[in-house]
Coordinates of N, CA and C in Angstrom, one line a residue:
L1 N 202.8 193.4 21.4 CA 201.7 194.3 21.6 C 201.8 195.0 23.0
R2 N 201.9 196.2 23.0 CA 202.1 196.9 24.3 C 200.8 197.8 24.6
L3 N 200.1 197.4 25.7 CA 198.9 198.2 26.0 C 198.9 198.5 27.5
D4 N 200.1 198.7 28.0 CA 200.2 199.0 29.5 C 199.7 200.4 29.8
R5 N 199.3 200.6 31.0 CA 198.9 202.0 31.6 C 197.7 202.6 30.8
N6 N 196.8 201.7 30.5 CA 195.6 202.2 29.8 C 194.3 202.1 30.6
E7 N 194.4 201.6 31.8 CA 193.2 201.4 32.7 C 192.2 200.5 32.0
L8 N 192.7 199.5 31.3 CA 191.8 198.5 30.7 C 191.1 197.7 31.8
E9 N 189.8 197.4 31.7 CA 189.1 196.7 32.7 C 188.5 195.4 32.1
G10 N 188.2 194.5 32.9 CA 187.6 193.3 32.5 C 188.6 192.2 32.1
P11 N 188.2 191.2 31.4 CA 189.1 190.1 31.1 C 190.0 190.4 29.9
I12 N 191.1 189.6 29.8 CA 191.9 189.7 28.6 C 191.1 189.2 27.4
P13 N 191.0 190.0 26.4 CA 190.1 189.7 25.2 C 190.6 188.3 24.6
Q14 N 189.6 187.5 24.2 CA 189.9 186.2 23.5 C 190.7 186.4 22.3
E15 N 190.5 187.6 21.6 CA 191.1 187.8 20.3 C 192.7 187.8 20.4
F16 N 193.2 188.2 21.6 CA 194.6 188.1 21.8 C 195.2 186.8 21.5
G17 N 194.4 185.7 21.8 CA 194.8 184.4 21.6 C 194.8 184.0 20.1
E18 N 194.3 184.8 19.2 CA 194.3 184.5 17.8 C 195.5 185.2 17.1
M19 N 196.3 185.9 17.8 CA 197.4 186.6 17.2 C 198.6 185.6 17.2
T20 N 198.7 184.7 16.3 CA 199.6 183.6 16.3 C 201.1 184.0 16.2
N21 N 201.4 185.1 15.7 CA 202.8 185.6 15.7 C 203.2 186.5 16.8
L22 N 202.3 186.6 17.8 CA 202.6 187.5 18.9 C 203.7 187.0 19.8
R23 N 204.7 187.8 20.0 CA 205.9 187.4 20.8 C 205.9 188.1 22.2
Y24 N 205.3 189.3 22.3 CA 205.3 190.0 23.6 C 203.9 190.6 23.8
L25 N 203.3 190.4 25.0 CA 202.0 191.0 25.3 C 202.2 191.6 26.7
I26 N 202.2 193.0 26.7 CA 202.4 193.7 27.9 C 201.2 194.5 28.2
L27 N 200.6 194.1 29.4 CA 199.3 194.7 29.8 C 199.5 195.3 31.2
T28 N 200.6 195.8 31.6 CA 200.9 196.2 32.9 C 200.0 197.5 33.3
K29 N 199.8 197.6 34.6 CA 199.1 198.8 35.1 C 197.7 198.9 34.5
N30 N 196.9 197.8 34.5 CA 195.6 197.8 34.0 C 194.7 197.2 35.2
L31 N 193.4 197.1 34.9 CA 192.5 196.6 35.9 C 191.9 195.3 35.4
L32 N 192.7 194.3 35.0 CA 192.2 193.1 34.4 C 191.6 192.1 35.4
T33 N 190.6 191.4 35.1 CA 189.9 190.4 35.9 C 189.5 189.2 35.1
G34 N 188.9 188.2 35.8 CA 188.4 187.0 35.1 C 189.4 186.0 34.9
E35 N 189.1 185.1 34.0 CA 190.1 184.0 33.7 C 191.0 184.3 32.6
I36 N 192.1 183.7 32.5 CA 193.0 183.9 31.4 C 192.5 183.1 30.2
P37 N 192.3 183.7 29.1 CA 191.7 182.9 27.9 C 192.5 181.7 27.6
P38 N 191.8 180.6 27.4 CA 192.6 179.3 27.1 C 193.4 179.4 25.8
N39 N 192.9 180.2 24.8 CA 193.7 180.3 23.6 C 195.0 181.0 23.7
I40 N 195.2 181.7 24.8 CA 196.6 182.3 25.1 C 197.6 181.2 25.1
G41 N 197.2 180.0 25.6 CA 198.1 178.9 25.7 C 198.5 178.3 24.4
T42 N 197.9 178.7 23.3 CA 198.3 178.2 22.0 C 199.3 179.1 21.3
L43 N 199.7 180.2 22.0 CA 200.6 181.1 21.4 C 202.0 180.7 21.6
F44 N 202.5 179.7 20.9 CA 203.8 179.1 21.2 C 205.0 180.0 20.8
R45 N 204.7 181.1 20.1 CA 205.8 182.0 19.8 C 205.9 183.1 20.9
L46 N 204.9 183.1 21.8 CA 204.9 184.1 22.9 C 206.1 183.9 23.8
Q47 N 206.9 185.0 24.0 CA 208.1 184.9 24.9 C 207.9 185.6 26.2
F48 N 207.0 186.6 26.2 CA 206.8 187.3 27.5 C 205.4 187.8 27.6
L49 N 204.7 187.5 28.6 CA 203.3 188.0 28.9 C 203.4 188.6 30.2
S50 N 203.1 189.9 30.3 CA 203.2 190.7 31.5 C 201.9 191.5 31.7
T51 N 201.4 191.4 33.0 CA 200.3 192.2 33.4 C 200.6 192.9 34.7
W52 N 201.9 193.0 35.0 CA 202.4 193.6 36.2 C 203.3 194.7 35.9
N53 N 203.6 195.5 36.9 CA 204.4 196.7 36.7 C 205.9 196.2 36.8
L54 N 206.5 195.9 35.7 CA 207.8 195.4 35.6 C 208.6 196.4 34.7
A55 N 209.8 196.7 35.2 CA 210.6 197.7 34.4 C 211.1 197.2 33.1
I56 N 210.7 197.8 32.0 CA 211.0 197.4 30.7 C 212.5 197.4 30.5
N57 N 213.3 198.3 31.1 CA 214.7 198.4 30.9 C 215.5 197.3 31.6
S58 N 214.8 196.5 32.5 CA 215.5 195.5 33.2 C 215.9 194.3 32.3
S59 N 217.0 193.8 32.4 CA 217.4 192.7 31.6 C 216.6 191.5 31.9
K60 N 216.0 191.4 33.0 CA 215.1 190.2 33.4 C 213.7 190.4 32.7
A61 N 213.4 191.6 32.3 CA 212.0 191.8 31.8 C 211.8 190.9 30.5
W62 N 212.8 190.6 29.8 CA 212.6 189.9 28.6 C 213.0 188.4 28.7
N63 N 213.2 187.9 29.9 CA 213.3 186.4 30.0 C 212.0 185.8 29.6
F64 N 212.1 184.6 29.2 CA 210.9 183.9 28.8 C 210.1 183.5 30.0
G65 N 209.0 184.3 30.2 CA 208.2 184.0 31.4 C 206.9 184.7 31.4
F66 N 206.1 184.3 32.4 CA 204.7 184.9 32.5 C 204.6 185.6 33.9
Q67 N 204.3 186.9 33.8 CA 204.2 187.7 35.0 C 202.8 188.2 35.0
L68 N 201.9 187.6 35.9 CA 200.5 187.9 35.9 C 200.1 188.3 37.3
S69 N 201.0 188.7 38.2 CA 200.6 189.0 39.6 C 199.9 190.3 39.7
G70 N 199.3 190.4 40.9 CA 198.7 191.7 41.3 C 197.4 192.1 40.5
N71 N 196.7 191.1 39.9 CA 195.4 191.4 39.3 C 194.3 190.7 40.0
N72 N 193.3 190.4 39.4 CA 192.2 189.7 40.0 C 191.8 188.5 39.2
F73 N 192.7 187.8 38.6 CA 192.4 186.6 37.8 C 191.8 185.6 38.6
Q74 N 190.8 184.9 38.1 CA 190.1 183.9 38.9 C 190.1 182.5 38.2
G75 N 189.5 181.5 38.9 CA 189.4 180.2 38.3 C 190.7 179.4 38.6
E76 N 190.8 178.3 37.9 CA 192.0 177.4 38.1 C 193.2 178.0 37.3
I77 N 194.4 177.7 37.7 CA 195.6 178.0 37.0 C 195.5 177.2 35.7
P78 N 195.5 177.8 34.5 CA 195.4 177.0 33.3 C 196.5 176.0 33.1
P79 N 196.1 174.7 32.8 CA 197.1 173.7 32.6 C 198.0 173.9 31.4
W80 N 197.6 174.8 30.5 CA 198.5 175.0 29.3 C 199.8 175.7 29.6
F81 N 200.0 176.2 30.9 CA 201.3 176.7 31.2 C 202.4 175.7 31.0
G82 N 202.0 174.4 31.2 CA 203.0 173.3 31.1 C 203.4 173.1 29.6
G83 N 202.7 173.6 28.7 CA 203.0 173.5 27.3 C 204.2 174.4 26.9
F84 N 204.6 175.3 27.7 CA 205.7 176.1 27.5 C 206.9 175.6 28.2
N85 N 207.5 174.5 27.6 CA 208.5 173.8 28.4 C 209.8 174.6 28.6
K86 N 210.0 175.7 27.9 CA 211.2 176.5 28.0 C 211.0 177.7 28.9
V87 N 209.8 177.8 29.5 CA 209.6 179.0 30.3 C 210.5 179.0 31.5
Q88 N 211.0 180.2 31.9 CA 211.9 180.3 33.0 C 211.2 180.8 34.3
S89 N 210.2 181.6 34.1 CA 209.5 182.1 35.3 C 208.0 182.2 35.1
I90 N 207.3 181.8 36.2 CA 205.8 181.9 36.2 C 205.5 182.6 37.5
V91 N 204.9 183.8 37.4 CA 204.6 184.6 38.6 C 203.1 184.8 38.5
L92 N 202.3 184.2 39.4 CA 200.8 184.3 39.4 C 200.3 184.8 40.8
S93 N 201.2 185.3 41.6 CA 200.9 185.7 42.9 C 199.9 186.9 43.0
S94 N 199.2 187.0 44.1 CA 198.3 188.1 44.4 C 197.2 188.2 43.4
N95 N 196.5 187.1 43.2 CA 195.3 187.0 42.3 C 194.2 186.3 43.1
A96 N 193.3 185.7 42.4 CA 192.2 184.9 43.1 C 192.1 183.5 42.5
F97 N 193.3 183.0 42.0 CA 193.3 181.6 41.5 C 192.9 180.6 42.5
S98 N 192.1 179.6 42.1 CA 191.6 178.6 43.0 C 191.9 177.2 42.5
G99 N 191.6 176.2 43.3 CA 191.8 174.8 42.8 C 193.2 174.4 43.1
D100 N 193.6 173.3 42.5 CA 194.9 172.6 42.7 C 196.0 173.3 41.9
I101 N 197.2 173.2 42.3 CA 198.4 173.5 41.5 C 198.4 172.5 40.4
P102 N 198.4 172.9 39.1 CA 198.4 171.9 38.0 C 199.7 171.1 38.0
A103 N 199.5 169.8 37.9 CA 200.7 168.9 37.7 C 201.4 169.2 36.4
S104 N 200.8 169.8 35.5 CA 201.4 170.0 34.1 C 202.6 171.0 34.3
L105 N 202.7 171.7 35.4 CA 203.8 172.6 35.5 C 205.2 171.9 35.5
V106 N 205.1 170.6 35.8 CA 206.4 169.8 35.8 C 207.0 169.7 34.4
E107 N 206.1 170.0 33.4 CA 206.6 169.9 32.0 C 207.5 171.2 31.6
C108 N 207.5 172.2 32.5 CA 208.3 173.4 32.3 C 209.7 173.1 32.8
S109 N 210.4 172.3 32.1 CA 211.7 171.8 32.5 C 212.8 172.8 32.8
G110 N 212.6 174.0 32.2 CA 213.6 175.1 32.4 C 213.2 176.1 33.5
L111 N 212.1 175.8 34.2 CA 211.5 176.7 35.2 C 212.5 176.9 36.4
T112 N 212.8 178.2 36.6 CA 213.7 178.5 37.7 C 212.9 179.3 38.8
Y113 N 211.8 179.9 38.5 CA 211.1 180.8 39.5 C 209.6 180.5 39.3
L114 N 209.0 180.1 40.4 CA 207.5 179.8 40.4 C 206.9 180.5 41.7
D115 N 206.1 181.5 41.5 CA 205.5 182.2 42.6 C 204.0 182.1 42.4
L116 N 203.3 181.4 43.4 CA 201.9 181.2 43.4 C 201.3 181.8 44.7
A117 N 202.0 182.6 45.4 CA 201.5 183.1 46.7 C 200.3 184.0 46.6
S118 N 199.6 184.0 47.7 CA 198.4 184.9 47.9 C 197.3 184.7 46.8
N119 N 196.9 183.5 46.7 CA 195.7 183.1 45.9 C 194.8 182.3 46.8
A120 N 193.9 181.5 46.3 CA 193.0 180.7 47.0 C 193.2 179.2 46.6
L121 N 194.5 178.8 46.4 CA 194.8 177.5 45.9 C 194.5 176.5 47.1
T122 N 194.1 175.3 46.7 CA 193.8 174.2 47.7 C 194.5 172.9 47.2
G123 N 194.4 171.9 48.1 CA 195.0 170.6 47.7 C 196.4 170.5 48.2
A124 N 197.1 169.6 47.6 CA 198.5 169.3 48.0 C 199.4 169.9 46.9
I125 N 200.6 170.2 47.3 CA 201.6 170.6 46.3 C 202.0 169.4 45.6
P126 N 202.0 169.3 44.3 CA 202.3 168.1 43.5 C 203.8 167.7 43.8
S127 N 203.9 166.5 44.2 CA 205.3 166.0 44.5 C 206.2 166.0 43.2
S128 N 205.5 165.9 42.1 CA 206.3 165.9 40.8 C 207.1 167.2 40.6
L129 N 206.7 168.3 41.3 CA 207.5 169.5 41.2 C 208.9 169.4 41.6
T130 N 209.2 168.4 42.4 CA 210.6 168.1 42.9 C 211.5 167.7 41.7
T131 N 210.9 167.3 40.6 CA 211.8 166.9 39.4 C 212.2 168.2 38.6
L132 N 211.8 169.3 39.0 CA 212.2 170.6 38.3 C 213.6 170.9 38.8
T133 N 214.6 170.4 38.2 CA 216.0 170.5 38.6 C 216.5 171.9 38.6
F134 N 216.0 172.8 37.8 CA 216.5 174.2 37.8 C 215.7 175.2 38.7
L135 N 214.7 174.7 39.3 CA 213.8 175.5 40.2 C 214.7 176.0 41.4
K136 N 214.8 177.3 41.5 CA 215.5 178.0 42.6 C 214.6 178.7 43.6
F137 N 213.4 179.1 43.1 CA 212.5 179.8 44.0 C 211.1 179.2 43.8
F138 N 210.5 178.9 44.9 CA 209.1 178.4 44.8 C 208.4 179.0 46.0
N139 N 207.3 179.7 45.8 CA 206.5 180.4 46.8 C 205.0 180.0 46.6
A140 N 204.4 179.4 47.6 CA 203.0 179.1 47.6 C 202.4 179.5 48.9
S141 N 203.0 180.5 49.5 CA 202.4 181.0 50.8 C 201.1 181.7 50.6
Y142 N 200.4 181.8 51.7 CA 199.1 182.5 51.7 C 198.1 181.9 50.8
N143 N 198.0 180.6 50.8 CA 197.0 179.8 50.1 C 196.3 178.9 51.1
N144 N 195.5 178.0 50.7 CA 194.9 177.0 51.5 C 195.4 175.6 51.2
L145 N 196.7 175.5 51.1 CA 197.3 174.2 50.8 C 197.5 173.3 52.0

């Protein structure tokens, strides 16, 4: 489902989480806010979720990952990200996420890239993240950790 560059405002609609066969959700260049709907975490066929300006022609654009930076998403980082154990990248930078870094991220055993910079995260960085053997990039700068 491609809805980029439409100046959509407000939260991601809950109905997107009911599209059980959805593989790609591209919402780049919109004005999205609020929390990420919990039912998005049940879309286990989802391969790429983007709400950022990412070049579609890039070979990296279709890696299994979540690119949600540069919006105004709020609340805690949803623990369901850990349910995607084959995810390669999670980019949640430049939002308004708060609370702790979820320990469930350790379940993303194939994670190579984790960017949580420029949010309002608090607490300690989970020591369990050191078990992510493929992790090559981790950024949690500009938070309250």
